[in-house]
Short mmCIF file of C-alpha atoms and ligand atoms in Angstrom, two decimals:
data_model
loop_
_atom_site.label_atom_id
_atom_site.label_comp_id
_atom_site.label_asym_id
_atom_site.label_seq_id
_atom_site.Cartn_x
_atom_site.Cartn_y
_atom_site.Cartn_z
CA MET A 1 7.10 10.82 19.39
CA GLU A 2 9.70 11.19 16.68
CA LYS A 3 10.29 13.71 13.94
CA PHE A 4 12.56 14.08 10.93
CA ILE A 5 15.01 16.91 10.60
CA ILE A 6 16.08 17.35 7.00
CA ARG A 7 18.75 19.77 5.89
CA GLY A 8 17.79 20.02 2.23
CA GLY A 9 19.75 20.62 -0.93
CA LYS A 10 21.93 17.50 -0.96
CA ILE A 11 22.07 15.79 -4.35
CA LEU A 12 21.23 12.08 -4.00
CA GLU A 13 23.65 9.64 -5.63
CA GLY A 14 24.24 5.89 -5.40
CA LYS A 15 22.45 2.59 -5.10
CA VAL A 16 19.66 1.54 -2.78
CA ASP A 17 17.58 -1.61 -2.24
CA VAL A 18 13.83 -1.52 -2.48
CA SER A 19 11.99 -3.40 0.29
CA GLY A 20 9.19 -5.91 -0.13
CA ALA A 21 5.73 -4.58 -0.90
CA LYS A 22 3.65 -3.62 2.11
CA ASN A 23 0.31 -3.91 0.30
CA SER A 24 1.18 -7.30 -1.10
CA ALA A 25 2.32 -8.67 2.29
CA LEU A 26 -0.86 -7.35 3.91
CA ALA A 27 -2.87 -9.63 1.62
CA LEU A 28 -0.47 -12.61 1.70
CA MET A 29 -0.52 -12.78 5.51
CA PRO A 30 -4.30 -13.27 5.95
CA ALA A 31 -4.27 -15.65 2.97
CA THR A 32 -2.37 -18.08 5.20
CA LEU A 33 -5.50 -18.30 7.38
CA LEU A 34 -6.92 -20.50 4.62
CA ASN A 35 -4.79 -23.42 5.80
CA ASP A 36 -3.94 -24.88 9.18
CA GLY A 37 -0.20 -25.30 8.77
CA ILE A 38 3.09 -23.39 8.79
CA ASN A 39 3.62 -20.84 6.02
CA ALA A 40 6.56 -18.54 5.26
CA ILE A 41 6.57 -15.17 3.52
CA GLU A 42 10.00 -13.84 2.56
CA ASN A 43 10.86 -10.23 1.67
CA THR A 44 8.33 -8.77 4.09
CA PRO A 45 9.03 -5.12 4.89
CA GLU A 46 9.68 -4.11 8.52
CA VAL A 47 6.91 -1.53 8.67
CA ASN A 48 4.29 -0.78 11.27
CA ASP A 49 1.31 -1.97 9.22
CA ILE A 50 2.90 -5.42 9.10
CA HIS A 51 3.24 -5.35 12.90
CA THR A 52 -0.43 -4.40 13.15
CA MET A 53 -1.39 -7.38 10.96
CA ILE A 54 0.84 -9.61 13.12
CA LYS A 55 -1.03 -8.38 16.24
CA LEU A 56 -4.39 -8.97 14.61
CA MET A 57 -3.55 -12.47 13.43
CA THR A 58 -1.98 -13.33 16.79
CA GLU A 59 -5.31 -12.34 18.35
CA LEU A 60 -6.98 -14.85 16.02
CA GLY A 61 -4.62 -17.59 17.20
CA SER A 62 -1.84 -17.51 14.58
CA ASN A 63 1.65 -18.08 15.92
CA ILE A 64 3.92 -15.66 14.04
CA ASN A 65 7.66 -15.20 13.99
CA PHE A 66 9.14 -12.23 12.08
CA ASP A 67 12.88 -12.37 11.55
CA LYS A 68 15.04 -10.74 8.87
CA HIS A 69 12.09 -10.05 6.56
CA ARG A 70 10.88 -13.64 6.83
CA LEU A 71 7.49 -14.22 8.38
CA THR A 72 6.69 -17.68 9.61
CA ILE A 73 2.99 -18.08 10.27
CA ASP A 74 1.66 -21.16 12.01
CA ASN A 75 -2.13 -21.33 11.77
CA SER A 76 -2.67 -24.70 13.43
CA ASN A 77 -4.25 -23.08 16.49
CA VAL A 78 -6.46 -20.39 14.98
CA ASN A 79 -9.52 -20.44 17.20
CA ASN A 80 -10.91 -16.90 17.23
CA GLN A 81 -12.73 -15.22 14.37
CA VAL A 82 -13.11 -11.74 15.82
CA ALA A 83 -11.11 -8.76 14.49
CA PRO A 84 -11.52 -6.11 17.21
CA TYR A 85 -12.07 -2.39 16.72
CA GLU A 86 -8.82 -1.50 18.53
CA LEU A 87 -6.76 -3.13 15.77
CA VAL A 88 -8.98 -2.54 12.73
CA LYS A 89 -9.17 1.21 13.45
CA LYS A 90 -5.38 1.36 13.14
CA MET A 91 -5.33 -0.21 9.70
CA ARG A 92 -8.08 -0.65 7.12
CA ALA A 93 -6.28 -3.60 5.51
CA SER A 94 -7.50 -5.61 8.54
CA ILE A 95 -10.66 -6.17 6.45
CA TYR A 96 -8.58 -8.78 4.58
CA VAL A 97 -9.24 -11.31 7.37
CA LEU A 98 -12.97 -11.32 6.53
CA GLY A 99 -12.85 -13.58 3.45
CA PRO A 100 -10.41 -16.18 4.82
CA LEU A 101 -12.10 -16.49 8.25
CA LEU A 102 -15.57 -16.73 6.75
CA THR A 103 -14.67 -19.35 4.16
CA ARG A 104 -12.58 -21.50 6.50
CA PHE A 105 -14.65 -21.26 9.69
CA GLY A 106 -18.11 -20.21 8.44
CA TYR A 107 -18.00 -17.19 10.76
CA ALA A 108 -16.21 -13.87 11.00
CA LYS A 109 -16.80 -10.81 13.14
CA VAL A 110 -14.78 -7.86 11.88
CA SER A 111 -14.99 -4.30 13.09
CA MET A 112 -16.13 -1.83 10.39
CA PRO A 113 -13.04 0.10 9.27
CA GLY A 114 -14.76 3.54 9.27
CA GLY A 115 -13.44 6.58 7.40
CA CYS A 116 -9.81 7.41 6.81
CA ALA A 117 -7.69 10.56 7.01
CA TRP A 118 -8.64 11.70 3.52
CA GLY A 119 -12.32 10.74 3.37
CA PRO A 120 -14.67 7.80 3.04
CA ARG A 121 -13.36 4.39 2.01
CA PRO A 122 -16.39 2.14 1.68
CA ILE A 123 -16.36 -1.65 1.93
CA ASN A 124 -19.71 -2.29 0.24
CA LEU A 125 -18.07 -4.30 -2.57
CA HIS A 126 -16.42 -6.68 -0.07
CA LEU A 127 -19.76 -7.27 1.67
CA GLU A 128 -21.77 -7.67 -1.55
CA ALA A 129 -19.27 -10.24 -2.82
CA MET A 130 -19.45 -12.26 0.43
CA LYS A 131 -23.27 -12.20 0.17
CA LYS A 132 -23.11 -13.43 -3.43
CA LEU A 133 -20.96 -16.31 -2.19
CA GLY A 134 -23.77 -17.21 0.19
CA ALA A 135 -22.86 -15.43 3.43
CA GLU A 136 -25.42 -13.81 5.70
CA ILE A 137 -24.12 -10.42 6.71
CA GLU A 138 -25.34 -8.34 9.62
CA LEU A 139 -24.00 -5.08 10.95
CA GLU A 140 -24.15 -4.88 14.72
CA LEU A 141 -22.61 -2.30 17.06
CA GLY A 142 -19.95 -1.31 14.53
CA TYR A 143 -19.10 -4.90 13.60
CA ILE A 144 -19.67 -6.89 10.43
CA ILE A 145 -20.94 -10.32 11.39
CA ALA A 146 -20.64 -12.77 8.50
CA LYS A 147 -21.95 -16.34 8.71
CA SER A 148 -22.42 -19.15 6.28
CA LYS A 149 -22.32 -22.87 5.76
CA ARG A 150 -19.73 -23.64 3.08
CA LEU A 151 -19.60 -20.71 0.64
CA ARG A 152 -20.83 -21.41 -2.91
CA GLY A 153 -19.18 -20.14 -6.10
CA ALA A 154 -20.94 -17.24 -7.81
CA LYS A 155 -20.62 -14.67 -10.59
CA ILE A 156 -19.51 -11.36 -9.13
CA HIS A 157 -19.10 -8.10 -10.98
CA PHE A 158 -17.38 -5.12 -9.37
CA ASP A 159 -18.58 -1.71 -10.58
CA VAL A 160 -15.19 -0.42 -9.39
CA PRO A 161 -12.15 -2.72 -9.65
CA SER A 162 -11.35 -2.61 -5.93
CA VAL A 163 -8.01 -4.09 -4.82
CA GLY A 164 -9.28 -5.09 -1.39
CA ALA A 165 -12.62 -6.51 -2.56
CA THR A 166 -10.88 -8.54 -5.29
CA GLY A 167 -8.41 -9.88 -2.71
CA ASN A 168 -11.10 -10.79 -0.19
CA THR A 169 -13.22 -12.48 -2.85
CA LEU A 170 -10.26 -14.46 -4.22
CA MET A 171 -9.50 -15.78 -0.74
CA ALA A 172 -13.13 -16.58 0.07
CA ALA A 173 -13.79 -18.26 -3.29
CA ALA A 174 -10.65 -20.40 -3.05
CA LEU A 175 -12.40 -22.70 -0.52
CA ALA A 176 -15.97 -22.25 -1.81
CA LYS A 177 -17.92 -25.06 -3.45
CA GLY A 178 -17.91 -24.65 -7.22
CA SER A 179 -16.64 -21.93 -9.46
CA THR A 180 -16.56 -18.17 -9.00
CA LEU A 181 -16.11 -15.56 -11.68
CA ILE A 182 -14.87 -12.11 -10.67
CA SER A 183 -15.55 -9.64 -13.45
CA ASN A 184 -13.84 -6.24 -13.47
CA ALA A 185 -11.30 -7.60 -10.99
CA ALA A 186 -8.35 -5.47 -9.85
CA THR A 187 -5.15 -6.25 -11.80
CA GLU A 188 -2.65 -4.63 -9.41
CA PRO A 189 0.65 -6.54 -8.89
CA GLU A 190 -0.38 -7.05 -5.25
CA ILE A 191 -3.45 -9.00 -6.42
CA VAL A 192 -1.32 -11.00 -8.84
CA SER A 193 1.04 -11.95 -6.00
CA LEU A 194 -1.91 -12.95 -3.80
CA ALA A 195 -3.36 -15.14 -6.58
CA GLU A 196 0.06 -16.72 -7.19
CA TYR A 197 0.42 -17.46 -3.50
CA LEU A 198 -3.04 -19.01 -3.32
CA THR A 199 -2.13 -21.13 -6.34
CA LYS A 200 0.97 -22.34 -4.48
CA MET A 201 -1.36 -23.40 -1.65
CA GLY A 202 -3.37 -25.45 -4.14
CA ALA A 203 -6.06 -22.99 -5.24
CA LYS A 204 -7.31 -23.25 -8.83
CA ILE A 205 -7.28 -19.80 -10.37
CA ASN A 206 -7.42 -18.72 -14.02
CA GLY A 207 -7.02 -15.24 -15.49
CA ILE A 208 -4.54 -13.99 -12.88
CA GLY A 209 -3.62 -10.38 -13.71
CA THR A 210 -6.68 -9.89 -15.95
CA LYS A 211 -10.04 -8.28 -15.25
CA MET A 212 -11.81 -11.66 -15.39
CA ILE A 213 -10.64 -14.09 -12.75
CA GLU A 214 -12.11 -17.57 -12.41
CA ILE A 215 -11.66 -19.59 -9.24
CA GLU A 216 -12.60 -23.26 -8.95
CA GLY A 217 -13.09 -23.85 -5.24
CA VAL A 218 -11.18 -26.69 -3.55
CA ASP A 219 -11.86 -28.50 -0.26
CA THR A 220 -8.60 -27.66 1.48
CA LEU A 221 -5.47 -25.62 0.91
CA SER A 222 -1.97 -26.55 2.04
CA PRO A 223 0.67 -24.36 3.67
CA ALA A 224 3.11 -22.72 1.25
CA ASP A 225 6.12 -20.39 1.13
CA TYR A 226 6.28 -17.26 -0.99
CA TYR A 227 8.82 -14.61 -1.91
CA ASN A 228 7.04 -11.26 -1.78
CA ILE A 229 7.29 -8.76 -4.66
CA PRO A 230 9.17 -5.45 -4.29
CA ASP A 231 7.29 -2.33 -3.22
CA ARG A 232 6.45 -0.34 -6.35
CA ILE A 233 5.37 2.71 -4.37
CA GLU A 234 8.59 2.80 -2.35
CA ALA A 235 10.43 2.47 -5.68
CA GLY A 236 8.51 5.40 -7.18
CA THR A 237 9.09 7.50 -4.06
CA LEU A 238 12.86 6.85 -4.10
CA LEU A 239 13.05 7.70 -7.82
CA ILE A 240 11.37 11.03 -7.13
CA ALA A 241 13.76 11.59 -4.21
CA ALA A 242 16.61 11.23 -6.70
CA GLY A 243 14.94 13.43 -9.30
CA ILE A 244 13.77 16.23 -7.00
CA THR A 245 17.36 16.71 -5.75
CA GLY A 246 18.86 16.62 -9.26
CA GLY A 247 20.55 13.30 -8.46
CA ASN A 248 21.45 10.01 -10.14
CA VAL A 249 20.29 6.89 -8.33
CA THR A 250 19.99 3.16 -9.04
CA LEU A 251 17.27 1.14 -7.36
CA CYS A 252 18.04 -2.55 -6.82
CA ASN A 253 15.56 -5.40 -6.17
CA VAL A 254 12.77 -3.73 -8.09
CA MET A 255 10.41 -4.93 -10.81
CA PRO A 256 10.58 -2.25 -13.52
CA ASN A 257 7.41 -3.47 -15.25
CA HIS A 258 5.41 -2.71 -12.07
CA VAL A 259 6.35 0.96 -12.32
CA ASP A 260 6.14 1.46 -16.10
CA THR A 261 3.68 4.35 -15.89
CA ILE A 262 5.75 6.14 -13.26
CA LEU A 263 8.88 5.71 -15.41
CA ILE A 264 7.09 7.12 -18.48
CA LYS A 265 5.94 10.17 -16.50
CA LEU A 266 9.45 10.68 -15.08
CA GLU A 267 10.85 10.60 -18.63
CA GLU A 268 8.29 13.20 -19.68
CA ALA A 269 9.48 15.30 -16.74
CA GLY A 270 12.97 15.28 -18.26
CA PHE A 271 14.77 12.45 -16.41
CA ARG A 272 16.74 9.71 -18.12
CA LEU A 273 15.64 6.23 -17.08
CA GLU A 274 17.29 2.91 -17.72
CA SER A 275 16.07 -0.44 -16.49
CA ASN A 276 17.20 -4.00 -16.58
CA GLU A 277 15.60 -7.08 -15.08
CA ASN A 278 15.57 -5.87 -11.48
CA GLU A 279 17.26 -2.46 -11.42
CA ILE A 280 16.22 1.04 -12.44
CA THR A 281 18.59 3.99 -12.82
CA LEU A 282 17.35 7.58 -12.88
CA ARG A 283 19.62 10.38 -14.08
CA SER A 284 18.78 14.05 -13.82
CA THR A 285 19.36 16.24 -16.85
CA GLY A 286 18.53 19.73 -15.60
CA ALA A 287 15.18 21.42 -15.19
CA ILE A 288 12.06 19.48 -14.24
CA ALA A 289 9.34 19.71 -16.91
CA ASN A 290 5.70 20.13 -15.89
CA VAL A 291 3.74 16.91 -16.45
CA ASP A 292 0.05 16.30 -15.72
CA VAL A 293 -1.03 13.01 -14.20
CA THR A 294 -4.40 11.42 -13.56
CA THR A 295 -4.45 8.53 -11.13
CA ASP A 296 -6.13 5.34 -12.21
CA VAL A 297 -6.26 1.67 -11.39
CA TYR A 298 -3.25 -0.40 -12.48
CA PRO A 299 -1.53 0.04 -14.90
CA GLY A 300 -2.58 3.69 -14.53
CA PHE A 301 -0.62 6.16 -12.43
CA PRO A 302 -1.09 4.99 -8.80
CA THR A 303 -3.03 7.15 -6.35
CA ASP A 304 -0.35 6.11 -3.83
CA MET A 305 2.15 8.22 -5.86
CA GLN A 306 -0.07 11.28 -6.29
CA ALA A 307 1.26 13.22 -3.28
CA GLN A 308 4.88 12.52 -4.24
CA TRP A 309 4.23 13.67 -7.82
CA ILE A 310 2.76 16.93 -6.51
CA ALA A 311 5.97 17.47 -4.50
CA LEU A 312 8.05 16.98 -7.67
CA MET A 313 5.81 19.21 -9.77
CA SER A 314 6.00 21.99 -7.20
CA LEU A 315 9.56 22.54 -8.51
CA ALA A 316 8.73 22.09 -12.22
CA ASN A 317 9.19 24.67 -14.96
CA GLY A 318 5.52 25.46 -15.42
CA THR A 319 2.06 24.45 -14.28
CA SER A 320 0.74 20.89 -14.01
CA THR A 321 -2.59 19.39 -13.06
CA ILE A 322 -2.69 16.27 -10.92
CA THR A 323 -6.10 14.60 -10.73
CA ASP A 324 -7.01 11.80 -8.34
CA THR A 325 -9.86 9.68 -9.69
CA ILE A 326 -9.48 6.97 -7.03
CA TYR A 327 -9.61 9.10 -3.88
CA PRO A 328 -10.98 12.56 -4.82
CA ASP A 329 -10.21 14.06 -1.38
CA ARG A 330 -6.66 12.78 -0.94
CA PHE A 331 -4.97 16.19 -0.73
CA ASN A 332 -4.03 16.66 2.95
CA HIS A 333 -0.41 17.20 1.91
CA VAL A 334 -1.24 20.34 -0.05
CA PRO A 335 -1.43 22.86 2.84
CA GLU A 336 1.76 21.39 4.33
CA LEU A 337 3.64 21.62 1.01
CA ALA A 338 2.45 25.24 0.83
CA ARG A 339 4.29 25.87 4.11
CA LEU A 340 7.49 25.02 2.23
CA GLY A 341 6.62 27.54 -0.49
CA ALA A 342 4.76 25.34 -3.00
CA ASN A 343 2.03 27.03 -5.04
CA ILE A 344 -0.88 24.59 -5.28
CA GLU A 345 -4.60 25.10 -5.64
CA VAL A 346 -7.02 22.23 -5.18
CA VAL A 347 -10.09 22.36 -7.41
CA ASN A 348 -12.47 19.43 -6.89
CA ASN A 349 -10.31 16.31 -7.28
CA SER A 350 -7.41 18.09 -8.99
CA ALA A 351 -4.38 19.95 -7.73
CA VAL A 352 -3.12 22.71 -9.99
CA VAL A 353 0.57 23.05 -9.22
CA LYS A 354 2.45 26.13 -10.36
CA GLY A 355 6.14 25.33 -10.29
CA VAL A 356 8.16 27.65 -8.05
CA GLY A 357 11.88 28.42 -8.32
CA LYS A 358 12.64 27.01 -4.88
CA LEU A 359 11.16 25.55 -1.73
CA THR A 360 12.28 26.74 1.70
CA GLY A 361 12.54 24.60 4.84
CA ALA A 362 9.83 24.90 7.51
CA LYS A 363 8.13 22.87 10.19
CA VAL A 364 5.38 20.65 8.76
CA MET A 365 3.13 17.84 9.89
CA SER A 366 2.47 14.41 8.41
CA THR A 367 -1.21 13.61 8.02
CA ASP A 368 -1.08 10.20 6.35
CA LEU A 369 1.40 7.77 4.85
CA ARG A 370 1.85 9.10 1.32
CA ALA A 371 1.38 12.72 2.42
CA SER A 372 4.39 12.25 4.73
CA ALA A 373 6.42 10.84 1.85
CA SER A 374 5.67 13.96 -0.19
CA LEU A 375 6.86 16.17 2.69
CA VAL A 376 10.11 14.22 2.95
CA LEU A 377 10.67 14.68 -0.79
CA ALA A 378 9.95 18.39 -0.64
CA GLY A 379 12.21 18.71 2.43
CA LEU A 380 15.09 17.04 0.58
CA ALA A 381 14.84 19.67 -2.16
CA ALA A 382 14.10 22.69 0.07
CA SER A 383 16.83 25.07 1.12
CA GLY A 384 17.43 25.20 4.87
CA THR A 385 15.95 22.90 7.49
CA THR A 386 12.61 21.10 7.32
CA GLU A 387 11.16 19.42 10.39
CA ILE A 388 8.46 16.82 9.84
CA LEU A 389 6.27 15.93 12.80
CA ARG A 390 4.10 12.81 13.31
CA ILE A 391 6.34 10.56 11.26
CA TYR A 392 4.59 7.51 12.69
CA HIS A 393 2.48 7.85 9.55
CA ILE A 394 5.48 7.23 7.28
CA ASP A 395 6.63 4.33 9.44
CA ARG A 396 3.37 2.53 8.59
CA GLY A 397 4.55 1.88 5.07
CA TYR A 398 8.20 2.79 4.48
CA GLN A 399 10.95 0.75 6.07
CA ARG A 400 13.28 3.24 7.78
CA ILE A 401 13.13 5.61 4.83
CA GLU A 402 15.67 7.94 6.43
CA GLU A 403 18.32 5.20 6.34
CA LYS A 404 17.77 4.56 2.64
CA LEU A 405 17.95 8.28 1.92
CA LYS A 406 21.10 8.66 4.05
CA THR A 407 22.77 5.88 2.03
CA LEU A 408 22.18 8.12 -0.98
CA GLY A 409 23.69 11.18 0.72
CA ALA A 410 20.65 12.91 2.20
CA ASP A 411 21.02 14.85 5.43
CA ILE A 412 18.06 13.48 7.38
CA GLU A 413 17.82 12.52 11.03
CA ARG A 414 15.13 10.87 13.14
CA VAL A 415 14.99 12.51 16.56
CA LYS A 416 12.79 12.19 19.64
CA THR A 417 10.40 15.04 20.27
CA ASP A 418 7.63 16.12 22.68
CA GLU A 419 5.97 18.04 19.88
CA TYR A 420 2.82 16.56 18.44
N1 EPU B 501 -14.36 1.21 -3.26
C1 EPU B 501 -15.72 1.18 -3.13
N2 EPU B 501 -16.27 0.15 -2.40
C2 EPU B 501 -15.52 -0.82 -1.83
C3 EPU B 501 -14.12 -0.77 -1.97
C4 EPU B 501 -13.57 0.27 -2.69
O1 EPU B 501 -16.43 2.04 -3.63
O2 EPU B 501 -16.08 -1.72 -1.21
C5 EPU B 501 -13.74 2.30 -4.03
C6 EPU B 501 -12.86 3.19 -3.15
O3 EPU B 501 -13.60 4.21 -2.52
C7 EPU B 501 -11.85 3.73 -4.13
C8 EPU B 501 -11.70 2.58 -5.12
O4 EPU B 501 -12.82 1.73 -4.93
O5 EPU B 501 -12.37 4.84 -4.83
C9 EPU B 501 -10.44 1.77 -4.97
O6 EPU B 501 -10.31 1.32 -3.64
P1 EPU B 501 -9.63 -0.10 -3.34
O7 EPU B 501 -10.65 -0.97 -2.71
O8 EPU B 501 -8.97 -0.56 -4.57
O9 EPU B 501 -8.55 0.28 -2.25
P2 EPU B 501 -8.10 -0.56 -1.00
O10 EPU B 501 -8.07 -2.00 -1.32
O11 EPU B 501 -8.86 -0.12 0.20
C10 EPU B 501 -5.57 -0.51 -1.64
C11 EPU B 501 -4.29 -0.08 -1.00
C12 EPU B 501 -4.25 1.43 -0.89
C13 EPU B 501 -4.36 2.01 -2.31
C14 EPU B 501 -5.65 1.49 -2.98
C15 EPU B 501 -5.77 1.93 -4.43
C16 EPU B 501 -3.83 -1.92 0.47
C17 EPU B 501 -3.71 -2.44 1.85
N3 EPU B 501 -4.21 -0.66 0.33
O12 EPU B 501 -6.61 -0.03 -0.81
O13 EPU B 501 -2.97 1.75 -0.37
O14 EPU B 501 -4.41 3.41 -2.25
O15 EPU B 501 -5.65 0.05 -2.96
O16 EPU B 501 -4.70 1.49 -5.18
O17 EPU B 501 -3.55 -2.63 -0.48
C18 EPU B 501 -1.39 3.09 0.75
O18 EPU B 501 -0.58 2.14 0.67
O19 EPU B 501 -1.03 4.25 1.07
C19 EPU B 501 -2.80 2.84 0.44
C20 EPU B 501 -3.76 3.64 0.85
#
């Protein structure tokens, strides 16, 4: 096991590159299963969830090479349509193989993802969409078994604009017979990148980035190469790292329009923000103002930034309320932040954060990916030493975050430990 040791109080300064988006790459990779050739995805982050997807796709028969952020995926020998429990339980995004396998092979057997660290994360919308496209779905011994002859286009409305269900439906519909309409589709940048990639493969998609997506199914798709988008959540996390330490930092290789809402909220909190085509600079101006946020689907404030915002607000001049409408139970970071001196009360799906004058280092434990990011942020601002255990959670989605933070002047080390 490894842990982080952070000696807080260093002001972050300088420039840092943002990595490619994990949640985009996790959709782009299974999308390659729609063709039987060699595909390349550039700007893929070196994070553990990508390695889990590599293992899963290798199990299906893909031949994958991952070198310097470039994934080369050869799908000419895909011959297995079973996504086993051992891999799916590690990462819910494994459900993304369902649509491509079903539509290309007429069969997919995918383990049910089950709950996650912060509560239930259903997949009913994925399954209902596959049924609408003509699949027969059975649940057997913890597995989804989906079968069909060629899928047929259909009109599908999502009561909730789910990222994963939109992605799975896009991939399945791309090879279906006839046209599919997805109404109330997710509009997240990761879905836009998936739709653009499918288009490069030859898919016919209209309404990309809107809530109404139309897909005209084609008979085959060809291999294609794609340059992945930057990670907007890593960008937001690094901006807060700068702000929480009173620093001045420039992010490079970022798409400012993907983080507009985060930038607006940071400005309200008293930071100065400047952006150009692919850089964002944050400058601190003094005290942190208290700013409420409510998470929402894109372009709302992302649930994946909720924990980090709570860390920032725990040092604000006043009280703020942070409400999560996407995942009402996603507050595992709160008791750990309290160990550093934060004053937070969770009421239903809101955290009421009373800003405190200072945080003080302590030993804390990561419970999930974004919760660990919030602990790192709080540790950077806390006086004294913070130790963060179970950092395998952060390694799922942030590429060597300690190295990026060190580049900016943070005192953070990754060390081996027997502690769990
Ligand atoms: N939902 C349903 N039924 C479904 C699917 C979703 O009710 O069949 C509900 C969920 O319970 C939730 C809402 O719809 O309330 C949105 O969930 P969504 O399906 O959009 O989430 P996801 O596709 O499972 C992706 C990201 C998550 C991110 C969410 C929300 C990937 C691999 N994961 O998950 O990322 O929190 O969208 O933006 O893209 C993370 O990176 O830390 C992470 C958890």
